[in-house]
Short mmCIF file of C-alpha atoms in Angstrom, two decimals:
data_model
loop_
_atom_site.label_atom_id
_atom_site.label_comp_id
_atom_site.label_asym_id
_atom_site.label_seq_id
_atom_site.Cartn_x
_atom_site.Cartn_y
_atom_site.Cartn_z
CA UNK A 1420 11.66 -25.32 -0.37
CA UNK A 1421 14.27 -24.29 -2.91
CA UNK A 1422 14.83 -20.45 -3.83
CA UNK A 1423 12.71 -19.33 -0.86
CA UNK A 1424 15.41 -16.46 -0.12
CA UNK A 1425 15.80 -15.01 -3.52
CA UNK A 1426 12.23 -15.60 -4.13
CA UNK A 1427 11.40 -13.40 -1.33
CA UNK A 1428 14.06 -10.57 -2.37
CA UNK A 1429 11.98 -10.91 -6.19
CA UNK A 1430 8.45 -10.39 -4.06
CA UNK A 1431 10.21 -7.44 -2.11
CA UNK A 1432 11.39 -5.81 -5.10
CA UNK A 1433 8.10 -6.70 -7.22
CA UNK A 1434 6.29 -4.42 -4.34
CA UNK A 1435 8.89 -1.70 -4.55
CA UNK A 1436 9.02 -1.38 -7.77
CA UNK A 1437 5.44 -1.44 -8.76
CA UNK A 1438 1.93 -0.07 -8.38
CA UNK A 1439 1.71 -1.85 -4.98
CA UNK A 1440 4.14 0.59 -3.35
CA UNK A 1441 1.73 3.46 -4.17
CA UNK A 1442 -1.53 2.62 -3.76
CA UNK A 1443 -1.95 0.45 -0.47
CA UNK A 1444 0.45 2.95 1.63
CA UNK A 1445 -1.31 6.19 -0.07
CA UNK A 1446 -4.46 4.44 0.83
CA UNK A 1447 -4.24 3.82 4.03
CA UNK A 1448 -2.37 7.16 5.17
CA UNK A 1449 -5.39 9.23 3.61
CA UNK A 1450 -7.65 7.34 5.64
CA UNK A 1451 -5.36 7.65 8.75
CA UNK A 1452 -5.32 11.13 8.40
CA UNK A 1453 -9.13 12.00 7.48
CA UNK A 1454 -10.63 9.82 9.79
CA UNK A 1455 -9.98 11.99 12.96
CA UNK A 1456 -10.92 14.88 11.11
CA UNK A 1457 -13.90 13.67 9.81
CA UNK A 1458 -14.64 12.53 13.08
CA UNK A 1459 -14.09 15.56 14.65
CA UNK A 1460 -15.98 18.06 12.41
CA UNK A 1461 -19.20 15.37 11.49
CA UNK A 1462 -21.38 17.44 13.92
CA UNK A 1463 -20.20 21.24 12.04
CA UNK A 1464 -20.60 19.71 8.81
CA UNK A 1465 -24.12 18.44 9.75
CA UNK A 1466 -25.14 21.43 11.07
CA UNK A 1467 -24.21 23.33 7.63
CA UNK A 1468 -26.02 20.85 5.84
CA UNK A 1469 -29.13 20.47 7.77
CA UNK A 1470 -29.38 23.81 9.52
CA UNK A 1471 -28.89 24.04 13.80
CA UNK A 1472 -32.34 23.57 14.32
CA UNK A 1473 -32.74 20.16 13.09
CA UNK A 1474 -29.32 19.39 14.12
CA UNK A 1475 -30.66 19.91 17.70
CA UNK A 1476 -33.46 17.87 17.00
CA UNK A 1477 -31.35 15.10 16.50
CA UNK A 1478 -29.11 14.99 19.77
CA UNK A 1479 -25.75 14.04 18.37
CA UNK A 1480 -23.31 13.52 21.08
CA UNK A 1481 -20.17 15.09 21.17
CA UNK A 1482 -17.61 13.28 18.96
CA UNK A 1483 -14.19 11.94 21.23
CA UNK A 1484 -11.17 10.32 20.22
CA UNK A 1485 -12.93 6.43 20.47
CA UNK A 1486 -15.19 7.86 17.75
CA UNK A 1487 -12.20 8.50 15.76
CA UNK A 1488 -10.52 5.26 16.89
CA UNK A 1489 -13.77 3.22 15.62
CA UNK A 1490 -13.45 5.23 11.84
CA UNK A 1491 -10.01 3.98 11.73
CA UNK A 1492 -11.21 0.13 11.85
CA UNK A 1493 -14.36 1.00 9.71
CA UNK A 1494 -11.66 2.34 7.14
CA UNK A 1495 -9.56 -0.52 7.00
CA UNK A 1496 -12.71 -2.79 6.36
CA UNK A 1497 -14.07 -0.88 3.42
CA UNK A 1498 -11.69 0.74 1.09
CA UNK A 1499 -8.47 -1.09 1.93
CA UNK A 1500 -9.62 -4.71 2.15
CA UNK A 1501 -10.45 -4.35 -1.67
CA UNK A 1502 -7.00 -3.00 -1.67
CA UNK A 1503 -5.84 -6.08 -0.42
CA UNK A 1504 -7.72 -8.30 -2.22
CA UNK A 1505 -7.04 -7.22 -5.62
CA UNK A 1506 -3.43 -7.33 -4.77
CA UNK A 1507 -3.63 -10.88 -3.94
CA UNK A 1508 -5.47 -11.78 -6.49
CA UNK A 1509 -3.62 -11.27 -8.91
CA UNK A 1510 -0.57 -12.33 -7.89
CA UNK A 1511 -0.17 -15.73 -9.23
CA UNK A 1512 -2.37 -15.85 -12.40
CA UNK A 1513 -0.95 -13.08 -13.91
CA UNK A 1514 2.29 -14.55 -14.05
CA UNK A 1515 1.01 -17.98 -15.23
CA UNK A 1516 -0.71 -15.56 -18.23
CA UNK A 1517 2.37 -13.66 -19.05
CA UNK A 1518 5.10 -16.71 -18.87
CA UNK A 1519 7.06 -14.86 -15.74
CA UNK A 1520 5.86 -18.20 -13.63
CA UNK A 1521 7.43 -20.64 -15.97
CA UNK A 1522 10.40 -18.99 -16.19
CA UNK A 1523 11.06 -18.97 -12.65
CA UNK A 1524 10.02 -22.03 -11.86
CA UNK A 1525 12.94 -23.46 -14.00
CA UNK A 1526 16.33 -21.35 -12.25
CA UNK A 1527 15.04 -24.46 -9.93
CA UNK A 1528 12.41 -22.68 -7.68
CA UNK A 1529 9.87 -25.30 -6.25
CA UNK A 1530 5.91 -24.78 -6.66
CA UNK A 1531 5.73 -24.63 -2.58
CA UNK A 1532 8.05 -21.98 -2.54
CA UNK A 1533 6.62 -19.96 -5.17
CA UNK A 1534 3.64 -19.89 -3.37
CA UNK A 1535 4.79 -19.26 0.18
CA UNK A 1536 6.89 -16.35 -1.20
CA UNK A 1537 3.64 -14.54 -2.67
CA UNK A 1538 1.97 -14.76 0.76
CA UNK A 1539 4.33 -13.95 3.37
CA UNK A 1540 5.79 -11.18 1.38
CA UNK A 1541 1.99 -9.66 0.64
CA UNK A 1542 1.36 -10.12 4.49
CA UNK A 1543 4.20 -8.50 5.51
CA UNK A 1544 3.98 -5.37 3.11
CA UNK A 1545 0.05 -5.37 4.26
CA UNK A 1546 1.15 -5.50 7.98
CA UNK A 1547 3.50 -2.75 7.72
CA UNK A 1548 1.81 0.09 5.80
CA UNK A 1549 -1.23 -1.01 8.23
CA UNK A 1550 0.72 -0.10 11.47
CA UNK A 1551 1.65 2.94 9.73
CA UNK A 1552 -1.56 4.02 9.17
CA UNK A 1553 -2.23 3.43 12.74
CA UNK A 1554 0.46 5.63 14.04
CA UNK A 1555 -0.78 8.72 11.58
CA UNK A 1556 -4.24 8.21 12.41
CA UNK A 1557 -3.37 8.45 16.60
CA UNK A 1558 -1.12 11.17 15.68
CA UNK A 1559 -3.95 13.41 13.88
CA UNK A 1560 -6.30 12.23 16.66
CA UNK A 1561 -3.80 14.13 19.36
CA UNK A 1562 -3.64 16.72 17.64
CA UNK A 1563 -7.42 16.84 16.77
CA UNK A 1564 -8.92 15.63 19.87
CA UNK A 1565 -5.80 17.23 22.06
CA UNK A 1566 -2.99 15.47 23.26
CA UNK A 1567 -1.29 14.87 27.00
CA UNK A 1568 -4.31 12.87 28.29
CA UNK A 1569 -3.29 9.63 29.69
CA UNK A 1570 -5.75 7.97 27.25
CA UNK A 1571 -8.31 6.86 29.85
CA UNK A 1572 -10.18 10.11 29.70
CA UNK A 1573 -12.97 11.03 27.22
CA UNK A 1574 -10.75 13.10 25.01
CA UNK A 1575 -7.04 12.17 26.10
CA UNK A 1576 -5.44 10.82 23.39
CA UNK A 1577 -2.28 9.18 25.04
CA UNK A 1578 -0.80 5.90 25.66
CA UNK A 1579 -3.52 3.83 26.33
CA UNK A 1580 -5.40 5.04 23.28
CA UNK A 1581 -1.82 4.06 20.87
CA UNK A 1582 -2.03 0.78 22.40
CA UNK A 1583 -6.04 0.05 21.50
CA UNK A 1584 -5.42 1.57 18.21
CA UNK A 1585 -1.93 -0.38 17.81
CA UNK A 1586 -3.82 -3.62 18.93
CA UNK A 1587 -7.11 -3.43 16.87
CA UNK A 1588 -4.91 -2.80 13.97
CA UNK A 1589 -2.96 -6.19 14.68
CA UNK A 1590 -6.51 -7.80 14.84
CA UNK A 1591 -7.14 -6.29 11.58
CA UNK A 1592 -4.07 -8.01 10.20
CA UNK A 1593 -5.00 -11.25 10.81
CA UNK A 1594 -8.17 -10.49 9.29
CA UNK A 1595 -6.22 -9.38 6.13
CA UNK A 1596 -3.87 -12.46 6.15
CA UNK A 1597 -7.17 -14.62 6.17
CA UNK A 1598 -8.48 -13.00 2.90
CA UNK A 1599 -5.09 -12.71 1.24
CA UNK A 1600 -4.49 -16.41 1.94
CA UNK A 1601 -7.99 -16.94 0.58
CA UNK A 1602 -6.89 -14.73 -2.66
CA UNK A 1603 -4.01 -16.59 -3.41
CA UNK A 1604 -6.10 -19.78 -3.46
CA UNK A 1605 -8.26 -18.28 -5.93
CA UNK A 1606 -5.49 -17.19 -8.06
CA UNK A 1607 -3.92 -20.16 -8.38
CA UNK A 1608 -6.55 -21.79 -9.06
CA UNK A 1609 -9.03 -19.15 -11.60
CA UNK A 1610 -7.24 -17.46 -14.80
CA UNK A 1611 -9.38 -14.58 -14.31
CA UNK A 1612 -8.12 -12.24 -11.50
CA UNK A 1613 -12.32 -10.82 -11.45
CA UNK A 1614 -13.03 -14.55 -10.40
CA UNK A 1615 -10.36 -14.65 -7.76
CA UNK A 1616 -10.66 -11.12 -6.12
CA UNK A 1617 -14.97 -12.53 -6.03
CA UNK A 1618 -13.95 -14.79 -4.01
CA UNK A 1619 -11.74 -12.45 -1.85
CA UNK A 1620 -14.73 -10.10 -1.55
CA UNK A 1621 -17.28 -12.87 -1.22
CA UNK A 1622 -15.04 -14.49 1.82
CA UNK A 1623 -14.97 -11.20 3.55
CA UNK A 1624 -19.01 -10.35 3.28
CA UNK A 1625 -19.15 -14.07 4.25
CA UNK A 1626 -16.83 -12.97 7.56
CA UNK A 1627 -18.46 -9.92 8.39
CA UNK A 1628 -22.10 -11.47 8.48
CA UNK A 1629 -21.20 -14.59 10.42
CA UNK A 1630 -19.38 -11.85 13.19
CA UNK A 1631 -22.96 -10.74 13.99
CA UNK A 1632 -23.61 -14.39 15.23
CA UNK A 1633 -22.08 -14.73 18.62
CA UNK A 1634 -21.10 -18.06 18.46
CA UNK A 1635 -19.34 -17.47 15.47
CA UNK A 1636 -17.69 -14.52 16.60
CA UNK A 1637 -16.41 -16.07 19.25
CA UNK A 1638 -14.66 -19.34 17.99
CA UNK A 1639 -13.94 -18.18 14.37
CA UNK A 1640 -11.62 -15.72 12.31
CA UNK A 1641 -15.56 -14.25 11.95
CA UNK A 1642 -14.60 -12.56 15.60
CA UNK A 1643 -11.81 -10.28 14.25
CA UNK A 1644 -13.63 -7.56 12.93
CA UNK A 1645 -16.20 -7.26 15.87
CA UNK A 1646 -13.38 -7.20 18.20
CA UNK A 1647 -10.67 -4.90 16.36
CA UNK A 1648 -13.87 -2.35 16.64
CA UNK A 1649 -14.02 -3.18 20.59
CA UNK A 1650 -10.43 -2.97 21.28
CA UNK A 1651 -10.11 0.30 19.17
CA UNK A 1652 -12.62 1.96 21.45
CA UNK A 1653 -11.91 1.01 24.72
CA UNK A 1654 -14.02 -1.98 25.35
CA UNK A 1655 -11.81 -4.71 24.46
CA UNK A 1656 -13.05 -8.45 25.46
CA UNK A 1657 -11.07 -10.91 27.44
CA UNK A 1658 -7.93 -11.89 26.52
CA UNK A 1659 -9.31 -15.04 26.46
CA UNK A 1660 -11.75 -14.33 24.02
CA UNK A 1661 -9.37 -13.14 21.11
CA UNK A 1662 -7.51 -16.58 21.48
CA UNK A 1663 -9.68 -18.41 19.40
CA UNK A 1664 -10.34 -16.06 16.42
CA UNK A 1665 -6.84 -15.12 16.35
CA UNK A 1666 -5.71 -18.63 16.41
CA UNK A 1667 -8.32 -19.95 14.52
CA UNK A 1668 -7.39 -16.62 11.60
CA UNK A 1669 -4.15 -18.25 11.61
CA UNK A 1670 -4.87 -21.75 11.04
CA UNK A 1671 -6.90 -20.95 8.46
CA UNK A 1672 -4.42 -18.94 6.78
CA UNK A 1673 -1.71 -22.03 6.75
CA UNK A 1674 -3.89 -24.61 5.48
CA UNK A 1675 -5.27 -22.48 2.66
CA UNK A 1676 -1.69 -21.72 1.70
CA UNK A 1677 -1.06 -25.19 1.70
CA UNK A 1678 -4.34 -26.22 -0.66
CA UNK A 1679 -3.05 -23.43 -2.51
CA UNK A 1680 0.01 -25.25 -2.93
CA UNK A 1681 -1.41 -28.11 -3.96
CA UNK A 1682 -3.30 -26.81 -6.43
CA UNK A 1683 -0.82 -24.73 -8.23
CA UNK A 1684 1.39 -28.05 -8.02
CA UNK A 1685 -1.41 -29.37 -10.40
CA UNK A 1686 -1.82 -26.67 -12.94
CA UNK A 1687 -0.42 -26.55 -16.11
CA UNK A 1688 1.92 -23.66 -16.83
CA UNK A 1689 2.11 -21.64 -20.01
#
């Protein structure tokens, strides 16, 4: 693929230098760091909104670093997949609107390589600020929930608990490189960046219904999000088990880069 190298230095300095650098990274640290808190304090705020009686009445256990752990995951699958999605989608039409993708295609860059460039340097930016999240959010867990455990406890936040977190983050990832994938796709093949981040959104609602079926879950990128939430709290599945929605999140990923590809090989430039 010719111009893959400075193609990828253009994508690296396209994040840096625009909105992208902001907004994913602010994102995700804010959640990092308020998800532990809110974890922490749900039961005092409940009880100043509802009054101790009924609070009582209502038998909430005690809130522990899994609890915190879980919030992280639940953050990443709200806020910051539309984060992610929006950022994909947008990527190629927008430069087939404004000319940018003609011009580069001529310095000689191949279609393939135009492509490729988009996703692996969106994965890779996604990947990163999503580890760093993970690392704030177990540091304000130790020092919410109270560090030096050896993580296996109800409240020790230590190594063990940096390796779930670390781990159902990397599910996560995949999970993101799936509907980034599926993004690109869309923008290379809608003009309208509302039609392709639809289909973004649509793909992940699609996901997280078809994780509630078990034999879904289990041989399908549909899995990832069920077990990124069991790995983040302690109850990880067999090794085994991840396998096949890992691999399977993968796969997926390459071939749709590859229709995508093809289709943008096909469509008329501006």
């Amino acid at each position: 693929m010719n111009a893959m190298l400075p193609l990828l230095r253009l994508r690296a300095r396209e994040v840096v230098r625009t909105w992208r650098i902001w907004v994913l990274p602010v994102v995700l640290v804010f959640l990092a760091a308020s998800g532990p808190l809110i974890a922490r304090f749900t039961n005092e705020i409940l009880a100043g909104a509802l009054g101790g009686g009924e609070l009582t009445a209502l038998a909430l256990p005690e809130p522990t670093a899994a609890d915190a752990a879980a919030r992280w995951i639940t953050d990443l699958s709200q806020l910051a997949v539309f984060v992610v999605v929006i950022m994909a989608a947008g990527a190629i039409n927008t430069e087939v609107r404004s000319g940018v993708a003609s011009l580069l295609l001529v310095k000689p860059a191949s279609r393939a390589a135009y492509v490729v460039s988009h996703a692996v340097v969106l994965v890779g930016f996604v990947a990163v600020s999503a580890f760093v999240g993970a690392l704030v959010s177990w540091g304000v867990t130790w020092v919410v929930f109270g560090g030096g455990g050896d993580g296996t406890g109800v409240d020790g936040v230590g190594a063990n608990n940096l390796g779930a977190m670390l781990g159902a983050t990397g599910l996560w990832v995949v999970l993101a490189t799936v509907l980034i994938t599926v993004s690109l796709l869309a923008s290379a093949t809608f003009d309208a960046m509302a039609a392709a981040a639809g289909v973004g959104v649509g793909t992940f609602f699609v996901l997280a219904l078809a994780g509630v079926a078990p034999r879904l879950a289990e041989f399908t990128p549909a899995g990832l999000l069920p077990a990124a939430a069991a790995v983040a709290t302690g109850t990880p599945p067999d090794a085994s088990a991840l396998w096949w929605p890992v691999g399977t999140g993968l796969g997926v990923s390459v071939v749709l880069v590859a229709v995508a590809v093809v289709v943008f090989r096909r469509r008329e430039l501006r």
